[in-house]
Short mmCIF file of C-alpha atoms in Angstrom, two decimals:
data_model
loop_
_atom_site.label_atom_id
_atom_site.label_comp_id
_atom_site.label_asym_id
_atom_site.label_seq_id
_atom_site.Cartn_x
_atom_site.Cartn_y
_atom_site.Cartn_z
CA UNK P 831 22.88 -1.16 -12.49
CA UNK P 832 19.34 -0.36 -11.71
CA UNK P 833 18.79 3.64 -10.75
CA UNK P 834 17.10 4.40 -7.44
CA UNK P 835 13.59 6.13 -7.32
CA UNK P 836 12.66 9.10 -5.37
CA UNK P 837 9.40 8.04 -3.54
CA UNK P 838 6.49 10.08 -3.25
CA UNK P 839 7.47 13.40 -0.20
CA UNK P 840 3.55 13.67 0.64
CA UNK P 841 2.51 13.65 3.73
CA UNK P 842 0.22 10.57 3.06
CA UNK P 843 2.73 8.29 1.28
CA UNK P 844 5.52 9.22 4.57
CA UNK P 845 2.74 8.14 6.64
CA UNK P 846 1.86 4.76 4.68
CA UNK P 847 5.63 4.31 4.11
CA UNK P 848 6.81 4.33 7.69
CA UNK P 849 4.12 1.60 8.85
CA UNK P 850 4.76 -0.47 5.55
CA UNK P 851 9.17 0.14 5.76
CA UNK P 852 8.29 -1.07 9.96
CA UNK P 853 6.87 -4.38 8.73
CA UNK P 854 9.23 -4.47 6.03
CA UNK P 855 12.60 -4.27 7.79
CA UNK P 856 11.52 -6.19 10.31
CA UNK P 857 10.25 -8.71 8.40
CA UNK P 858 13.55 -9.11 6.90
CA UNK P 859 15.25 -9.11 10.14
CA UNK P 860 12.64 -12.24 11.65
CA UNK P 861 13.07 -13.98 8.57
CA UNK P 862 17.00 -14.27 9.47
CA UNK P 863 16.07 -16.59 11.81
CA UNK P 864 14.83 -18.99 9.21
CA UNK P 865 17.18 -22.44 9.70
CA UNK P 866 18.55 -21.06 13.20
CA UNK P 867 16.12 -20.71 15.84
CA UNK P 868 16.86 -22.57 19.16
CA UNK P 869 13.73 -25.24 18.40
CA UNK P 870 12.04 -26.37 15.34
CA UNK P 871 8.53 -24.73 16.38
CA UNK P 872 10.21 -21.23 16.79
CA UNK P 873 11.33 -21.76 13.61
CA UNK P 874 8.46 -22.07 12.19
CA UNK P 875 6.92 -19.49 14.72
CA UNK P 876 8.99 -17.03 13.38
CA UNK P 877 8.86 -17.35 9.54
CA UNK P 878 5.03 -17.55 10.01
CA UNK P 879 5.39 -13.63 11.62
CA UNK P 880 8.23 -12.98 9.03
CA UNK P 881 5.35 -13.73 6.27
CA UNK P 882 2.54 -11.76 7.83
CA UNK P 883 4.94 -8.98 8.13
CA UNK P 884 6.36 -9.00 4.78
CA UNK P 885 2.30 -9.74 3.40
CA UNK P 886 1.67 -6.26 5.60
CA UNK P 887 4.20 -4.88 3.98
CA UNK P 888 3.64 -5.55 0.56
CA UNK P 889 -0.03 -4.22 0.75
CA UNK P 890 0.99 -1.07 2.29
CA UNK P 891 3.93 -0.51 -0.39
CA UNK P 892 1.35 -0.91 -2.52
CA UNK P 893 -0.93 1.78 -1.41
CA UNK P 894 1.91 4.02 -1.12
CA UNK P 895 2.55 3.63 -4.67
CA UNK P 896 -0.96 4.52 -5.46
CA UNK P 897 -1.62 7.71 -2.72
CA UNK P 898 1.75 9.18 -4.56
CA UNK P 899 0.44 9.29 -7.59
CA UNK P 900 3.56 8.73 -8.89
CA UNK P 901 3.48 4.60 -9.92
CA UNK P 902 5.56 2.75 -7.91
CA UNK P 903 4.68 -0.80 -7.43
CA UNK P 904 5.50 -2.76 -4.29
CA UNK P 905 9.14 -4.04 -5.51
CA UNK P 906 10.17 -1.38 -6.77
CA UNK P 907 9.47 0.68 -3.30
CA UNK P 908 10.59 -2.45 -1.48
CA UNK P 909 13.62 -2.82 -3.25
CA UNK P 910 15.30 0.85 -5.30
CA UNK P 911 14.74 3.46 -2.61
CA UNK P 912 18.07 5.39 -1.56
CA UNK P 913 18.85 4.35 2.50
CA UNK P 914 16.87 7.59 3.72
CA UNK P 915 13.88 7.03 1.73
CA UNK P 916 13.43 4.20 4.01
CA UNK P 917 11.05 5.44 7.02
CA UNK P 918 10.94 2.60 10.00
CA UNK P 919 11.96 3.40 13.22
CA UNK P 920 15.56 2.55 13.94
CA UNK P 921 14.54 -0.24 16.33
CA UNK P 922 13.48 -2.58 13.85
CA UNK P 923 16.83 -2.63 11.34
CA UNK P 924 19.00 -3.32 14.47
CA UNK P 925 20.79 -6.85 13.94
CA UNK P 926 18.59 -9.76 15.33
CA UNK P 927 20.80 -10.28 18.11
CA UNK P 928 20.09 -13.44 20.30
CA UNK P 929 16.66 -15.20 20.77
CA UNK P 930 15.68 -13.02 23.78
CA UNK P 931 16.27 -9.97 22.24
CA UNK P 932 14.47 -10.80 19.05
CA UNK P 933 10.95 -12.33 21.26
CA UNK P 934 11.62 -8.96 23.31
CA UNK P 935 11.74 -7.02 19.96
CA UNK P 936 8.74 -9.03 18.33
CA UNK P 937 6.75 -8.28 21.80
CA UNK P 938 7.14 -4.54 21.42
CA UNK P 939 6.53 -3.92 17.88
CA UNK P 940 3.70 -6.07 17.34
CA UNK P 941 1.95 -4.74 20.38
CA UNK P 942 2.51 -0.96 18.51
CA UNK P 943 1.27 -2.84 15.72
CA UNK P 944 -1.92 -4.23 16.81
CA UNK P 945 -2.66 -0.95 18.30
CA UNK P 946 -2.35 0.63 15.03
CA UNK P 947 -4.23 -1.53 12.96
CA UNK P 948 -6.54 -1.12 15.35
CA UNK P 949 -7.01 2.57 14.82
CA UNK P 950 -6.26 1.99 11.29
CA UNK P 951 -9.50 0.01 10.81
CA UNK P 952 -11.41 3.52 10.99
CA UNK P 953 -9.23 5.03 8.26
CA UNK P 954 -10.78 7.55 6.32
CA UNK P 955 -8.63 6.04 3.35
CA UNK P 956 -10.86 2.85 2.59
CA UNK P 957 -8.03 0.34 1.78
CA UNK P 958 -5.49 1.26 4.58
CA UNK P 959 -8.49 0.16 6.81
CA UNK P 960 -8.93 -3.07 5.02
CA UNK P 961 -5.41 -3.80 5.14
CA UNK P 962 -5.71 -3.05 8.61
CA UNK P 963 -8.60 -4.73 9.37
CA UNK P 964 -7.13 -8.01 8.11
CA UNK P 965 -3.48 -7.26 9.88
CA UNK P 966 -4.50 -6.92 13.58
CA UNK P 967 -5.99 -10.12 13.58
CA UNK P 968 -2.60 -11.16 12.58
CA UNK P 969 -0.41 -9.12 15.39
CA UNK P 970 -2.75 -10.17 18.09
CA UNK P 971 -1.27 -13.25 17.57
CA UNK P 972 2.03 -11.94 16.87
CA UNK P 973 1.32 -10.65 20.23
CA UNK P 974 0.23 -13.09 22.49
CA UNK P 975 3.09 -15.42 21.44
CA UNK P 976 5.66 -12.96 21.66
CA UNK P 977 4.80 -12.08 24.71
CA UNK P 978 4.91 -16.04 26.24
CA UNK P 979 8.22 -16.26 25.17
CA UNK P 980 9.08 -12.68 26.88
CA UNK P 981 7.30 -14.47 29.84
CA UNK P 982 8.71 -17.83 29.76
CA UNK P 983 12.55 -16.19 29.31
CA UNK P 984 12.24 -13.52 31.81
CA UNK P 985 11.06 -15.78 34.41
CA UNK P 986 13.01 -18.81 33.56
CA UNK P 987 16.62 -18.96 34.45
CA UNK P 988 18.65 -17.28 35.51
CA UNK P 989 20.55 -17.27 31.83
CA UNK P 990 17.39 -16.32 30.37
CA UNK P 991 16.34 -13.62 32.31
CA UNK P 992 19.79 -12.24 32.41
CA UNK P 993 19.60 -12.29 28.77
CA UNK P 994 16.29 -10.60 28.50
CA UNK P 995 17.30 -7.86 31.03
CA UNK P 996 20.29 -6.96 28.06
CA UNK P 997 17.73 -7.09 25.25
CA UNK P 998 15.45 -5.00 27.51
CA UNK P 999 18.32 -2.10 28.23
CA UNK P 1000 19.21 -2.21 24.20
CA UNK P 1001 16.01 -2.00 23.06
CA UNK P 1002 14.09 0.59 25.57
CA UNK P 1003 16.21 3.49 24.29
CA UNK P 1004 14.67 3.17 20.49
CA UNK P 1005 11.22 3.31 21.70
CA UNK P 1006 10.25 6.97 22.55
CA UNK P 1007 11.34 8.12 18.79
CA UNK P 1008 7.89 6.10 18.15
CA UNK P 1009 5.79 8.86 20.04
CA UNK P 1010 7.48 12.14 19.04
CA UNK P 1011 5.29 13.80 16.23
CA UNK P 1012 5.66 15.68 13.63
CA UNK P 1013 4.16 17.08 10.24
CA UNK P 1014 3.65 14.15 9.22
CA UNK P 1015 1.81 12.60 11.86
CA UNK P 1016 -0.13 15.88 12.33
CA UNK P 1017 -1.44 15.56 9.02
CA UNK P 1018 -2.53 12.24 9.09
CA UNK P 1019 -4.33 13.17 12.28
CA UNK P 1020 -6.00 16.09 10.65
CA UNK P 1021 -7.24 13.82 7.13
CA UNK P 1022 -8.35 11.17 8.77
CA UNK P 1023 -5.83 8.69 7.73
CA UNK P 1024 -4.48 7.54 11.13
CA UNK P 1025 -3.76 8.63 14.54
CA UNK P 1026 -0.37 10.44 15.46
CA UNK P 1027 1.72 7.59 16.53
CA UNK P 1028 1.85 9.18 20.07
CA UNK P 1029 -1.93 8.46 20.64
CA UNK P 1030 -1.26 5.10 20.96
CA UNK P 1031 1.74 5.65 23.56
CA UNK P 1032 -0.36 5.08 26.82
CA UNK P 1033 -2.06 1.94 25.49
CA UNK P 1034 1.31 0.89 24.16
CA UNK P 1035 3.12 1.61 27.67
CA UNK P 1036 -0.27 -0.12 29.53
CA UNK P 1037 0.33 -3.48 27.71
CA UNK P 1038 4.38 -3.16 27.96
CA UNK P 1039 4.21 -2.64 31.95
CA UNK P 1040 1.29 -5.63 32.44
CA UNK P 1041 4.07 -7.61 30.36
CA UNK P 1042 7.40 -6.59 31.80
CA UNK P 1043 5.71 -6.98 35.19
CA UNK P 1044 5.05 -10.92 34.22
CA UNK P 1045 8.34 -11.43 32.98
CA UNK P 1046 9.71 -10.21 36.53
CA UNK P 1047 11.62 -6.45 34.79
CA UNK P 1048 10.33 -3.24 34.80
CA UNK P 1049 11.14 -0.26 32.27
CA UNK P 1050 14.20 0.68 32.15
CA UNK P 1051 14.90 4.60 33.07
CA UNK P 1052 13.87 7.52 29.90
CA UNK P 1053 16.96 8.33 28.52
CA UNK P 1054 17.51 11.39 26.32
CA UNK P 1055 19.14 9.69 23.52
CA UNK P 1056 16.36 9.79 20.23
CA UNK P 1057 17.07 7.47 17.50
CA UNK P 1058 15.68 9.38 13.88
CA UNK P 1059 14.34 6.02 11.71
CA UNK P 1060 11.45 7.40 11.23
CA UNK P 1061 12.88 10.59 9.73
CA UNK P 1062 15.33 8.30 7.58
CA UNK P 1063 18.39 9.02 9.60
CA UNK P 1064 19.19 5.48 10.12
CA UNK P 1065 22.00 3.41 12.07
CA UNK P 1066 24.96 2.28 10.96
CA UNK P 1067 23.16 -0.96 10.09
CA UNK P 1068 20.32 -0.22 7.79
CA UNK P 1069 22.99 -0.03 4.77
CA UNK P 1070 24.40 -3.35 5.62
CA UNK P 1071 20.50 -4.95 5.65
CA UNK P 1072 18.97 -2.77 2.41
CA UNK P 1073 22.35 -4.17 0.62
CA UNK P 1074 21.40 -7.80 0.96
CA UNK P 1075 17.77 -7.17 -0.07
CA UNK P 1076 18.61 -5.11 -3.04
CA UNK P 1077 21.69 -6.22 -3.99
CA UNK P 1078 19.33 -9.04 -6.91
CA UNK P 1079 16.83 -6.19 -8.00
CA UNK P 1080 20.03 -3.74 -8.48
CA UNK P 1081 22.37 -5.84 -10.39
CA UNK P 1082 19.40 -7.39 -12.37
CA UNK P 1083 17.17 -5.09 -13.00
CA UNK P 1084 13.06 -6.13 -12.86
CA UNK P 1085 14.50 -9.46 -12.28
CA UNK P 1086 11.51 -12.18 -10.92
CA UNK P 1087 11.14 -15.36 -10.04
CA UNK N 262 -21.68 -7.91 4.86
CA UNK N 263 -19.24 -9.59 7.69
CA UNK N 264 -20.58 -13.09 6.68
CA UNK N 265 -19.94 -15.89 4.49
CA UNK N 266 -21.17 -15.52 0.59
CA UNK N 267 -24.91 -17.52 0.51
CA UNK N 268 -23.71 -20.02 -2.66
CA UNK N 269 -26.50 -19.88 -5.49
CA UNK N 270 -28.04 -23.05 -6.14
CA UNK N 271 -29.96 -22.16 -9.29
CA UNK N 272 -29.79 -18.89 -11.41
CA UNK N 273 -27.60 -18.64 -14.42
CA UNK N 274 -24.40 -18.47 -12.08
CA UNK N 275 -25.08 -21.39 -10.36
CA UNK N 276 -22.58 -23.36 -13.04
CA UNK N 277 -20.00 -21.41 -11.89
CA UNK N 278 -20.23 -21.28 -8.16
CA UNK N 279 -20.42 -25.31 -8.81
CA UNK N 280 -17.26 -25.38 -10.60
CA UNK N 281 -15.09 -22.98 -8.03
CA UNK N 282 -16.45 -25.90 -5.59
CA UNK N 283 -14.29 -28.05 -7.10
CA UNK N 284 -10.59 -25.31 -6.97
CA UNK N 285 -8.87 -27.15 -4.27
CA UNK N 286 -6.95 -24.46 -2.06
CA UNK N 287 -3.50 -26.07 -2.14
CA UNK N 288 -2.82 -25.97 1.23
CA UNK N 289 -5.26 -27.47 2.66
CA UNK N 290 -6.49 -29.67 -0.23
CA UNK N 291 -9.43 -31.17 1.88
CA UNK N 292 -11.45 -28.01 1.14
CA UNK N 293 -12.49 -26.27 -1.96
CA UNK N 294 -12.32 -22.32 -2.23
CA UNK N 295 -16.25 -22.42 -2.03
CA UNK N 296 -15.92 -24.25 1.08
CA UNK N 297 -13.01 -22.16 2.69
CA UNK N 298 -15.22 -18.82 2.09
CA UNK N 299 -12.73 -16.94 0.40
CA UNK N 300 -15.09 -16.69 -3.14
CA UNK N 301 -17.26 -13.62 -2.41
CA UNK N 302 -19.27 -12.79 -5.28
CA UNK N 303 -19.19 -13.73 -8.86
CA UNK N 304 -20.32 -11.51 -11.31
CA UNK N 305 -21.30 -11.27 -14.92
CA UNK N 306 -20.59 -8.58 -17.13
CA UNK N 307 -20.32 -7.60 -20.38
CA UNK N 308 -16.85 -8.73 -21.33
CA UNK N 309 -16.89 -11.76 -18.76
CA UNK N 310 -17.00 -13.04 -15.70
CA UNK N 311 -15.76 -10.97 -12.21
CA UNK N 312 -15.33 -13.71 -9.37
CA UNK N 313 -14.40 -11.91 -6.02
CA UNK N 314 -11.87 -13.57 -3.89
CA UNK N 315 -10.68 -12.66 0.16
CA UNK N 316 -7.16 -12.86 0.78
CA UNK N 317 -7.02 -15.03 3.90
CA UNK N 318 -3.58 -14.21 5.38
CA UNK N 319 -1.63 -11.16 4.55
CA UNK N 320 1.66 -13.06 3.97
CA UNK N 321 -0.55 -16.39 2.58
CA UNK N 322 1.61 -17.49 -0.34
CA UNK N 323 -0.37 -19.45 -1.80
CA UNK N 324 -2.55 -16.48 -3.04
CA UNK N 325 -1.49 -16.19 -6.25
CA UNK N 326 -1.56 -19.90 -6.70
CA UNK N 327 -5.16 -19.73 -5.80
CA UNK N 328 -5.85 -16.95 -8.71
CA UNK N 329 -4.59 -18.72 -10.84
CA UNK N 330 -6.48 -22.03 -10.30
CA UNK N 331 -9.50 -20.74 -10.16
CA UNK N 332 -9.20 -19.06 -13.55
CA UNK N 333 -8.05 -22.22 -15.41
CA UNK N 334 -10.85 -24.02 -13.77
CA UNK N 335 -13.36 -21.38 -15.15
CA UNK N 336 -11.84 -21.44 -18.23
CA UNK N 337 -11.74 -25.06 -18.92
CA UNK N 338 -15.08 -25.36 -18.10
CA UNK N 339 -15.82 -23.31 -20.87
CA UNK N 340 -17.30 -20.06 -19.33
CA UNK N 341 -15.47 -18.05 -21.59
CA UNK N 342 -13.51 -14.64 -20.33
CA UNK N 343 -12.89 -14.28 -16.26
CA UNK N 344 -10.91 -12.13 -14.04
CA UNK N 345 -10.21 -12.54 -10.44
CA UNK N 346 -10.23 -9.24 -8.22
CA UNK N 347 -9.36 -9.00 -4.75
CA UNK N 348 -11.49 -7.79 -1.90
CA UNK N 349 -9.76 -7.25 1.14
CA UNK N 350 -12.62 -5.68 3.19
CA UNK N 351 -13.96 -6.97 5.47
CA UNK N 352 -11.17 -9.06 6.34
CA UNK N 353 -11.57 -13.22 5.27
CA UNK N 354 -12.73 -14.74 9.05
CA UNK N 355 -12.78 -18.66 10.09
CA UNK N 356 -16.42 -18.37 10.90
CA UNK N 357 -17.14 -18.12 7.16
CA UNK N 358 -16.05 -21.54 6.13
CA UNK N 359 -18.78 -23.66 5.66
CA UNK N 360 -20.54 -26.37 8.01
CA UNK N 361 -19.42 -29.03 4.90
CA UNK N 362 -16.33 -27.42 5.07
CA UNK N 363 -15.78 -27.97 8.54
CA UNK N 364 -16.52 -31.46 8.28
CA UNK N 365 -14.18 -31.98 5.62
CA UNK N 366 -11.13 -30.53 7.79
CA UNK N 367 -12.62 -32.87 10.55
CA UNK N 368 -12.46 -35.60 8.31
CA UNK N 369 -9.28 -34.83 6.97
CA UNK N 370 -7.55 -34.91 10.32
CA UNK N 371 -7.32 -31.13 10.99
CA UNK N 372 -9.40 -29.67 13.67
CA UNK N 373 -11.78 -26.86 12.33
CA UNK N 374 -11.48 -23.65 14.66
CA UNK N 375 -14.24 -22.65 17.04
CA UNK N 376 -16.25 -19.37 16.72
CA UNK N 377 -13.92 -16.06 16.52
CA UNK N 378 -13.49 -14.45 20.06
CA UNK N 379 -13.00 -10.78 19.26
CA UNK N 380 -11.82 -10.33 22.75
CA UNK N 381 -9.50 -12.92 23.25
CA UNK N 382 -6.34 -11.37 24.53
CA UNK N 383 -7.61 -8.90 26.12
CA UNK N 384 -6.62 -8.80 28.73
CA UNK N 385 -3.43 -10.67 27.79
CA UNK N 386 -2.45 -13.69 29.73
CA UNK N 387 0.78 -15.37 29.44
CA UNK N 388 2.14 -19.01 29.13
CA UNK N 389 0.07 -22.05 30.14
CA UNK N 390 -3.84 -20.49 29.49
CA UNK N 391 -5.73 -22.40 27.51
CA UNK N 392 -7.10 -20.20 23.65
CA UNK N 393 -10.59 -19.25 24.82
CA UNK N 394 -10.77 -21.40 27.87
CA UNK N 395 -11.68 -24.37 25.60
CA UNK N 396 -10.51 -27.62 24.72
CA UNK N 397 -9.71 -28.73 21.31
CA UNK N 398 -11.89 -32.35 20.70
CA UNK N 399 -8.98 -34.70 19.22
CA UNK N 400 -10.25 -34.72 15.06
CA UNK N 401 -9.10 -38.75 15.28
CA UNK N 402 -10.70 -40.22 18.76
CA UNK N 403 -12.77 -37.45 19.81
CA UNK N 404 -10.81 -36.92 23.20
CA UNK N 405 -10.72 -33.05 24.79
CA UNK N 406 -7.56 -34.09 26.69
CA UNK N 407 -5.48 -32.43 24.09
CA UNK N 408 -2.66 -29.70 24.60
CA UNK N 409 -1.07 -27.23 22.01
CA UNK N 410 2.46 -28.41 21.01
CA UNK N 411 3.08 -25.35 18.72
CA UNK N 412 1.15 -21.61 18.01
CA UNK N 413 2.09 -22.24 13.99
CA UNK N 414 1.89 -25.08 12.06
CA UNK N 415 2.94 -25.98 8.71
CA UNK N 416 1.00 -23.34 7.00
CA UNK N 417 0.03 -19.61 8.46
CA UNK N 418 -3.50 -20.98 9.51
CA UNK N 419 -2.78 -24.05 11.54
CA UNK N 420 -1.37 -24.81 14.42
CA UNK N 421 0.17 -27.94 16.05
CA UNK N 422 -1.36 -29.83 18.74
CA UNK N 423 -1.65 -33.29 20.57
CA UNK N 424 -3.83 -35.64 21.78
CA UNK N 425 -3.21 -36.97 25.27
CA UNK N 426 -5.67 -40.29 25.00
CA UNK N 427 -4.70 -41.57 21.29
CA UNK N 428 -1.21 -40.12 21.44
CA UNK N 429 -1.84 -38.79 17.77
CA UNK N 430 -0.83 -35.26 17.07
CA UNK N 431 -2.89 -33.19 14.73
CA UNK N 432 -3.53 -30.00 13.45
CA UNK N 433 -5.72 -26.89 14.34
CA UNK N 434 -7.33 -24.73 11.91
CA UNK N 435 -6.67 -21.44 14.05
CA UNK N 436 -9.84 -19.02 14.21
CA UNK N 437 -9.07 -15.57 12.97
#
């Protein structure tokens, strides 16, 4: 069986790795929907986002490689990391759940997103900016059509917004792990690479309100439970998902198509 | 240098430039690479030929595809040793395909995407506004009563739309 690799422990490549393991696991969990979505358009839709995300993805993977100095490509960081190597927030690896809580999901990560590839366009690190320059245009979109559906559910019927309300109390709780910094952050703050993930928490918050609001909710209550993605302390489910996308690369090793 | 590469018409990489015009992209077969923007620069060194290409979607799999086209193209037509590199900055934008290349996609049945709004979105407005405030002209009659059936299309770049005079649904190169 193919051995695991110990990714880079820098500062940097923690910082690349949790933005590129975000669009990665997420990514993964949109592209479940491929064959099963409610219409034909979503569908579509939602293997489109599933391919910018997993394009995002492989860029940044790519970087990381490179900042380590240590020579990873993108499939082998992608694919033969050990479960707490992996650095996205919890939110994204939880199952897809129903169509409502995966627009809801979409909505809130790709408005993080777009905020920080917008910051990320000023990197001091010339091709995290690139990639970012090129990816916002992407999760604008991402965005905006997420964030009809969140619309179109919420204030539809009274199934749908019922559903949407559920998504809404699941997912709320695995947001504020987003905004608490640490080292790693800190550093990135003080290079030049990118902004703590915090500073984007009031824009964030801004557009979530202005789009809960149309969707007739409103932010659930802070709770005090913290989820620890980011930190690599994952859920029960991140095993389950990193065993289905390694499972190929691990029993045949630098396999390709 | 946020614009579109200015295509040499004489000069001794002229040749080239003429052949890339003729690298299909495979998605959208109407248009050329050349038309499409995504060739930046090409370049002559020593030990061969550079040509600079723009990714135009992150996930776009047709990339590599594209690569690889445009290298047996360059090579058939006998310009000896070429390698493809990949710019990613500044980002690959509608606005740089070509006036030809618009008309092609016209012609071809897709409609070509307006200028780039940078601030469209912002605000954000939900369900039922129209992209931009404007109406897409059906590519087959011509008609602005036309309505978006889907944001994505068959490829990452288009989306889905109808016209309300001929009936005829087409497609909608998106501007990015």
């Amino acid at each position: 069986m193919q051995a695991s690799i110990q990714p880079g422990r820098d500062a940097a490549t923690q910082y690349v790795l949790r933005l590129a393991d975000t669009c990665l696991i997420l990514g993964q969990r949109v592209a479940e929907w491929c064959g099963h979505a409610p219409i034909l358009e979503e569908d579509i839709a939602l293997t489109n986002m599933s391919l910018d995300l997993i394009g995002q993805s492989r860029a940044l993977l790519t970087h990381a490689g490179q900042i380590s100095g240590l020579g990873h490509d993108e499939d082998q960081l992608a694919f033969l990391r050990e479960e707490r190597d992996y650095l996205n927030p919890t939110l994204v690896e939880l199952p897809r759940g129903d169509f409502a809580f995966t627009v809801l999901r979409n909505a809130m990560v790709a408005t993080f997103l777009k905020l920080m590839w917008q910051r990320l366009s000023a990197s001091s690190d010339a091709e995290l900016a690139a990639i970012a320059g090129k990816a916002v245009k992407e999760a604008r979109y991402h965005q905006q059509h997420a964030a009809d559906w969140v619309v179109r559910l919420g204030d539809g019927t009274e199934e749908s917004a019922r559903r949407l309300r559920d998504a809404l109390a699941q997912l709320w709780r695995y947001t504020p792990e987003w905004f608490e910094d640490d080292a790693v952050d800190q550093a990135a703050a003080a290079s030049g690479l990118g902004p703590r993930w915090s500073e984007l928490q009031a824009d964030w918050r801004a557009d979530m309100d202005a789009l809960l609001a149309a969707a007739q909710l409103s932010a659930p209550a802070d709770s005090a439970y913290r989820s620890t993605g980011r930190r690599g302390v994952h859920s029960e489910h991140m095993g389950f998902i990193l065993a289905e996308m390694q499972h190929l690369q691990r029993a045949y090793p630098g396999g390709v198509w | 240098m946020n614009q579109a590469a200015v295509v040499p018409t004489s000069g001794a990489l002229a040749p080239v430039w003429q052949v890339l015009g003729t690298v299909l992209d495979p998605e959208v077969p109407a248009l050329s690479v050349v038309d499409l923007g995504l060739v930046r620069e090409v370049l002559a060194h020593e030990d061969g030929l550079e040509i600079v290409l723009t990714p135009t979607y992150s996930g776009c799999p047709a990339t590599e595809l594209i690569e690889r086209n445009v290298l047996e193209a360059v090579a058939a037509a006998g310009f000896g040793p070429a390698r493809v590199t990949l710019r990613r900055a500044p980002a690959w934008s509608t606005d740089w395909i070509s006036a030809e290349g618009r008309q092609k996609l016209l012609d071809y049945g897709i409609a070509p995407p307006g200028p780039v709004d940078l601030n469209e979105g912002v605000p954000m407005h939900f369900v039922g506004r129209t992209p931009s405030g404007r109406r897409l002209a059906c590519p087959r009659c011509g008609s602005a009563q036309t309505e978006r059936l889907s944001a994505f299309g068959s490829t990452a770049c288009k989306a889905l739309y109808r016209c309300l005079s001929c009936r005829e649904p087409f497609e909608h190169f998106k501007p990015i």
